[in-house]
XYZ file of N, CA and C in Angstrom:
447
model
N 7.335 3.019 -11.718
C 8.580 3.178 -11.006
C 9.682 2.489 -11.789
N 10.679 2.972 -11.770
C 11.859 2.898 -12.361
C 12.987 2.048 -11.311
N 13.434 0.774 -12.369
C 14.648 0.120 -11.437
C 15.074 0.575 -10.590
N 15.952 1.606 -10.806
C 16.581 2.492 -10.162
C 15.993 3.045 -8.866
N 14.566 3.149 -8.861
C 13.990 3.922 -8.001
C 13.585 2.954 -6.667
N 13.490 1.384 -7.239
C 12.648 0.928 -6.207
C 13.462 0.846 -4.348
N 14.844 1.223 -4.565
C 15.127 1.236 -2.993
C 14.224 2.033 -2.030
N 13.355 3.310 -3.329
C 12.770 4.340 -2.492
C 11.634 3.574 -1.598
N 11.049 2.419 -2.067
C 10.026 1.568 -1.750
C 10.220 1.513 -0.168
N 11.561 1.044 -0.015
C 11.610 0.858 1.631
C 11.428 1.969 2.557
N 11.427 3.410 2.106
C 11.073 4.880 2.617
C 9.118 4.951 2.184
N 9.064 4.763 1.729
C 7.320 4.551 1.561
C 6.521 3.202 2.144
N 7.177 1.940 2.575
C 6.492 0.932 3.377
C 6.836 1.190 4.922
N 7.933 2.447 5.400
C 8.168 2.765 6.443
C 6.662 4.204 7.124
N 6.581 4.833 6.000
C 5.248 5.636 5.736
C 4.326 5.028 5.754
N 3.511 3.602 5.106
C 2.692 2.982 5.702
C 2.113 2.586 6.563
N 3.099 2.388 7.543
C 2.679 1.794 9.001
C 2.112 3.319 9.694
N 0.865 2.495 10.215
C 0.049 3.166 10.331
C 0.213 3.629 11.932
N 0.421 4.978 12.036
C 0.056 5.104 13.766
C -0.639 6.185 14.525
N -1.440 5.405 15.203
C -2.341 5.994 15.902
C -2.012 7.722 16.470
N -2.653 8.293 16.637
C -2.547 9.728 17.062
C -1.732 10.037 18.700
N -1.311 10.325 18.954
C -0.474 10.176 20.323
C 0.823 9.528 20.603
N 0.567 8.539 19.461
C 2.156 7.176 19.471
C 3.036 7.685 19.044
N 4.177 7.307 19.294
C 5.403 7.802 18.774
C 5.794 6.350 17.288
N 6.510 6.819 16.346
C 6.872 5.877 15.193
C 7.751 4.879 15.573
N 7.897 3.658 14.954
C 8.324 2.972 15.888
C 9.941 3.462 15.139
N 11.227 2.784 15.294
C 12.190 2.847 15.164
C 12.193 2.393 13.620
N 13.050 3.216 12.628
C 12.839 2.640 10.954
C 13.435 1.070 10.763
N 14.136 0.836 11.714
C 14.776 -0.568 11.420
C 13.399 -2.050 11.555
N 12.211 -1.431 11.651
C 10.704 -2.108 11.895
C 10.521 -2.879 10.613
N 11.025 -1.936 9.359
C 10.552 -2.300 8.124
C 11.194 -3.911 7.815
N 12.568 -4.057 8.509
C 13.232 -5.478 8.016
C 12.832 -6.588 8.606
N 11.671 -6.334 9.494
C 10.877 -7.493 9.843
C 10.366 -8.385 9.111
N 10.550 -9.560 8.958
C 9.972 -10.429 7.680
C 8.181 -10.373 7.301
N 7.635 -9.790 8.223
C 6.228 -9.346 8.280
C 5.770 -8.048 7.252
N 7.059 -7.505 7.364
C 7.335 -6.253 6.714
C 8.025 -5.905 5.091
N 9.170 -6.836 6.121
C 10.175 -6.786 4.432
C 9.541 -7.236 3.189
N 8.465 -8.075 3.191
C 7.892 -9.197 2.234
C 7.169 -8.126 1.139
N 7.369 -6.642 1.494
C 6.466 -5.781 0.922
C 7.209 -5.489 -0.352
N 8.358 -5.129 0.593
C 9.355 -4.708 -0.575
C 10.838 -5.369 -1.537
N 11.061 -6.608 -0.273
C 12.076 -7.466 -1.114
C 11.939 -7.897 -2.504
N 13.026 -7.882 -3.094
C 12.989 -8.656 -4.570
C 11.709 -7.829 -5.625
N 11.985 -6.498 -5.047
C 10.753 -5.859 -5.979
C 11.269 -5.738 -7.299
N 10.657 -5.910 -8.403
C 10.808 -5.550 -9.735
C 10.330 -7.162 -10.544
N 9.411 -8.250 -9.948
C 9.105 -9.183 -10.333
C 8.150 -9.353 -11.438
N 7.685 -10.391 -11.912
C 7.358 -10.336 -12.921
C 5.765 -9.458 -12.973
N 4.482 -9.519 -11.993
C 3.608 -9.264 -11.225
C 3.761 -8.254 -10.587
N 4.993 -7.560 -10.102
C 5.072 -6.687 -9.245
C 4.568 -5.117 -10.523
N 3.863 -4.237 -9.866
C 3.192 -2.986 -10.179
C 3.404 -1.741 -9.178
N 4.241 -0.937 -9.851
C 3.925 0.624 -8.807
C 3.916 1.677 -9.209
N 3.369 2.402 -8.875
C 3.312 4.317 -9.564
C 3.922 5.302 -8.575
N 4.429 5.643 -9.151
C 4.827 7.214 -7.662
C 4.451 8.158 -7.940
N 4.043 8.967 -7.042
C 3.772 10.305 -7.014
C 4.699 11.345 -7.230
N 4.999 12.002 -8.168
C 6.042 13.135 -7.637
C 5.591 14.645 -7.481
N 5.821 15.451 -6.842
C 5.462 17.170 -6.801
C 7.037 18.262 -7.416
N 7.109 18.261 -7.759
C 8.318 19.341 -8.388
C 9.742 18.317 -8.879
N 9.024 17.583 -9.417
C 10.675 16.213 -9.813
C 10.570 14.996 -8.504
N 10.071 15.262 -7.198
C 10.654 15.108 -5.768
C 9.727 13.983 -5.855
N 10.109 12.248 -5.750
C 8.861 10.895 -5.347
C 8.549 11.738 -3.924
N 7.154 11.670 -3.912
C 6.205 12.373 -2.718
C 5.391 10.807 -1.948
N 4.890 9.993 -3.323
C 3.610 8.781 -2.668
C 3.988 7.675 -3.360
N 3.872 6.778 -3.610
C 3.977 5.651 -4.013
C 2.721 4.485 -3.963
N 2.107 3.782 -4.971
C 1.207 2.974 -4.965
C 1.856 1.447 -5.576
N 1.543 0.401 -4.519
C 2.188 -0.562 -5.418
C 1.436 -2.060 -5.055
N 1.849 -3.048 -5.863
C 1.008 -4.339 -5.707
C 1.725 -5.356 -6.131
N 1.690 -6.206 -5.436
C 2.014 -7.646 -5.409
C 1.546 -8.893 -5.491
N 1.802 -10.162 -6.137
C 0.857 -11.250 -4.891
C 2.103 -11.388 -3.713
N 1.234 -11.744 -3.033
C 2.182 -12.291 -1.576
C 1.329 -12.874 -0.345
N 1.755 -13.908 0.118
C 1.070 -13.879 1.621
C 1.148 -12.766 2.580
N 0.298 -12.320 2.629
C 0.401 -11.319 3.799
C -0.616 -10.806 4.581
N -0.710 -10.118 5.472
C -2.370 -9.912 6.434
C -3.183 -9.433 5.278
N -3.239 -9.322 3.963
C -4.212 -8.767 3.177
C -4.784 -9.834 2.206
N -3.851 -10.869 2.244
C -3.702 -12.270 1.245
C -5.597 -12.612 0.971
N -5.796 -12.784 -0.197
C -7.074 -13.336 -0.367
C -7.200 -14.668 -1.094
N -6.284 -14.740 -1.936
C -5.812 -15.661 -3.098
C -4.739 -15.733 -3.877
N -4.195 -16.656 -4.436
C -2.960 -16.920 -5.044
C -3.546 -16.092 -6.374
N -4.161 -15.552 -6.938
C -4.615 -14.284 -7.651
C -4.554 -13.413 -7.458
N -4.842 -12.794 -6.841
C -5.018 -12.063 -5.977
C -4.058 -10.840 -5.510
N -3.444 -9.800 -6.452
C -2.255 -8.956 -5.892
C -2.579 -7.667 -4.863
N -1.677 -7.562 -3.755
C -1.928 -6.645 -2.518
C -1.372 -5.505 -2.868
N -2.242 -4.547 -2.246
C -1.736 -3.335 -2.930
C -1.830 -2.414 -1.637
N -0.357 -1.819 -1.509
C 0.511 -0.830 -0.670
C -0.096 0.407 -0.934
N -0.059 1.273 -0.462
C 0.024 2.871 -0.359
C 0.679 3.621 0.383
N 1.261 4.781 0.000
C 2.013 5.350 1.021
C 2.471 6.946 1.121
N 2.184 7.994 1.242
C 2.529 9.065 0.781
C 3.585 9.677 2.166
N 4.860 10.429 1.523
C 5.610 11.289 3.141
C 3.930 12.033 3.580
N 4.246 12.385 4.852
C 3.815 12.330 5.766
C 3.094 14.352 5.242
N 3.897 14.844 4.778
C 3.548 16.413 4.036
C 2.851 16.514 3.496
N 2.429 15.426 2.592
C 1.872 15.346 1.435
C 0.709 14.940 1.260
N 0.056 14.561 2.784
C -1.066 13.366 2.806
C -2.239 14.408 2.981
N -3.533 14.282 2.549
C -4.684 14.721 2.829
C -4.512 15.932 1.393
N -4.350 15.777 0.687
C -4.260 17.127 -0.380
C -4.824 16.189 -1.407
N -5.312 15.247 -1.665
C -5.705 13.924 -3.056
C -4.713 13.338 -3.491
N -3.373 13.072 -3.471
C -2.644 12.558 -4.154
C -2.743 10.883 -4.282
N -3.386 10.525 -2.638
C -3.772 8.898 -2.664
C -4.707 8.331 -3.243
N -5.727 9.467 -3.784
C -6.880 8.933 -4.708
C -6.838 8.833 -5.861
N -5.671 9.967 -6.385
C -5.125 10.026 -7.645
C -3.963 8.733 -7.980
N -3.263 8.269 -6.816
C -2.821 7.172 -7.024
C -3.492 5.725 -7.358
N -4.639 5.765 -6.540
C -5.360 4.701 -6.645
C -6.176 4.709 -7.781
N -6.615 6.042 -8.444
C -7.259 5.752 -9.769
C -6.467 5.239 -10.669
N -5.197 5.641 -10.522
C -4.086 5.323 -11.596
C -4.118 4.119 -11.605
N -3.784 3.215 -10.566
C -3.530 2.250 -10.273
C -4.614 0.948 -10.454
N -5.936 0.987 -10.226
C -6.778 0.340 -10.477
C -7.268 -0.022 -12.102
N -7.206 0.675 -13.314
C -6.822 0.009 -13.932
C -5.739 -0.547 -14.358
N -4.750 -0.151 -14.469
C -3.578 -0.855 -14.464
C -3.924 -2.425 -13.964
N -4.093 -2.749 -12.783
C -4.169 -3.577 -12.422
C -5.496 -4.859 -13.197
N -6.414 -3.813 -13.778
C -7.185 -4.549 -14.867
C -6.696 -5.142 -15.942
N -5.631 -3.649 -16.628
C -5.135 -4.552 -17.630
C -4.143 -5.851 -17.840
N -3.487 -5.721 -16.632
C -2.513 -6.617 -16.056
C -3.541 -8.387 -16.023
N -4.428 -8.391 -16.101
C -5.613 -9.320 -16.177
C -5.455 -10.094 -14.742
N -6.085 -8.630 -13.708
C -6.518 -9.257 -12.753
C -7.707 -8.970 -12.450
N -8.548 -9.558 -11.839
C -10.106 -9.579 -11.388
C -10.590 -8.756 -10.050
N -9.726 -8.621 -9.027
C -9.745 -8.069 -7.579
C -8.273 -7.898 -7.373
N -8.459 -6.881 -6.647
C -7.194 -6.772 -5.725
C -7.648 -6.032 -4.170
N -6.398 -6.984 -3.070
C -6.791 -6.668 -1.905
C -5.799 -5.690 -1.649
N -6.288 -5.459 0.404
C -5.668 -4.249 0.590
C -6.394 -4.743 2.578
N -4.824 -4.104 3.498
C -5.556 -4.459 4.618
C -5.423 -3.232 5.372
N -5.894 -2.594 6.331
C -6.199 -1.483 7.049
C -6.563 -1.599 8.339
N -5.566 -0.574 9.241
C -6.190 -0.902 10.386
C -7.837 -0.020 10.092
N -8.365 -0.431 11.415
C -9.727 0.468 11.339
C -9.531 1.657 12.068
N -8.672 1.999 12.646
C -8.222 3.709 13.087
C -7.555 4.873 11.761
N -7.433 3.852 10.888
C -6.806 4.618 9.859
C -7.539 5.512 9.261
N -7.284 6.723 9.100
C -8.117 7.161 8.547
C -8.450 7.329 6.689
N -7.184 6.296 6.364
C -7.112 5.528 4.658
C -8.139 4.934 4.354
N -8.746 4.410 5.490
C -9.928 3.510 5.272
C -10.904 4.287 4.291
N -11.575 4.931 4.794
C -12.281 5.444 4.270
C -12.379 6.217 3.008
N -10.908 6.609 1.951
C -10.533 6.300 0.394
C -10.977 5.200 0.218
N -10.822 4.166 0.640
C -10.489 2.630 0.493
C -11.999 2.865 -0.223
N -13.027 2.479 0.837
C -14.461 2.861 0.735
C -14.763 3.513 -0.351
N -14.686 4.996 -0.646
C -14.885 5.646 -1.698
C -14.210 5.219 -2.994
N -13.009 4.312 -2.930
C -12.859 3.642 -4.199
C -13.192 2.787 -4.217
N -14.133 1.810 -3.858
C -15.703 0.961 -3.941
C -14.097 -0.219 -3.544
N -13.763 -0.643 -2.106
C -13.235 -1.693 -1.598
C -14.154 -1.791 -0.765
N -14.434 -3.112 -0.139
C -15.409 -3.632 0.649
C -14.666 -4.363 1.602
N -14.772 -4.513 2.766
C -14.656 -5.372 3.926
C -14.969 -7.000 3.502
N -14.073 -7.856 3.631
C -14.132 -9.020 3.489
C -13.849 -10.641 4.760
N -12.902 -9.436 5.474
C -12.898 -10.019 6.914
C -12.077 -8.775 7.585
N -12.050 -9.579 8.619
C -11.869 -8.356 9.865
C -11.493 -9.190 11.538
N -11.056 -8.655 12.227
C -10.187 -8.853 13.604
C -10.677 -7.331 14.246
N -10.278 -7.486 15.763
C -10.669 -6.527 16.032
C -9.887 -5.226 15.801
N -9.012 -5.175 15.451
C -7.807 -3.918 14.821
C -7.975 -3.493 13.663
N -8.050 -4.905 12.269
C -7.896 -4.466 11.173
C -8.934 -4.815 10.293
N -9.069 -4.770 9.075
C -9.754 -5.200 7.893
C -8.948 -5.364 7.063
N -9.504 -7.130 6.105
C -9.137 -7.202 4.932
C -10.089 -6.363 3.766
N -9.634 -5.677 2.779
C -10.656 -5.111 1.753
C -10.209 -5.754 0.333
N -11.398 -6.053 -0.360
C -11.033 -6.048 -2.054
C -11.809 -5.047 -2.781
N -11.698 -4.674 -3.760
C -12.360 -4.333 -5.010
C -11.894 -5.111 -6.322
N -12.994 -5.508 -6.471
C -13.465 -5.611 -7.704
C -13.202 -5.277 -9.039
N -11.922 -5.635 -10.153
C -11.577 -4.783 -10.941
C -12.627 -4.463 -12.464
């Protein structure tokens, strides 16, 4: 991702939030929650990593990683990694193709693991899984996952 591009970040951590089948989205002004914002503020750091997806010129998905405290936090090593595709675009492979991209990258960057948190209704989870992330803790809503780089 390109300087220029990263405002798009805050339109793809608004796509993240995950919601259940029946719910309505919450209101976009959700994202400036400091719970939230921490995803995308001050992006372009030294550590910070992202890829986008595009389909005809058009950013479609976005994959990105950080360190940060956050519900996914494992270690001050440790960088968290976002996903997010518009809502059109999802279920066709583009998130697996992101995440292959993305996982080495994150090797060569000389990191060892990277986490990732999920509710357990999501149905992301289960990429997660097939790109060999494992459950590391858990609550009754969500999971923390790492893999292994």
């Amino acid at each position: 991702m390109k300087p220029e591009e990263y405002p798009l970040l805050s339109d793809f951590l608004y796509e993240a939030i995950f919601i259940p089948e029946g719910m309505q989205k919450p209101d976009r002004t959700v994202i400036h929650q400091p719970e939230l914002a921490l995803y995308v503020e001050n992006f372009g750091q030294a550590d910070d990593i992202c890829l986008v997806a595009d389909v005809q010129g058009k950013p479609v998905g976005a994959i990105w990683s950080r360190i940060m405290n956050d519900y996914g936090h494992v270690d001050e090593e440790t960088p968290y990694l976002a996903i997010a595709l518009f809502e059109e675009y999802r279920n066709q492979g583009i998130g697996t193709v992101l995440m292959k991209a993305m996982l080495p990258r994150l090797k060569e960057a000389g990191y060892s693991q990277v986490s990732l948190s999920v509710q357990k209704a999501n149905y992301a989870r289960r990429m997660y899984e097939k790109a060999g992330f494992r459950t590391v803790r858990e609550n009754p809503e969500e999971c923390v996952m790492v893999r292994e780089l």
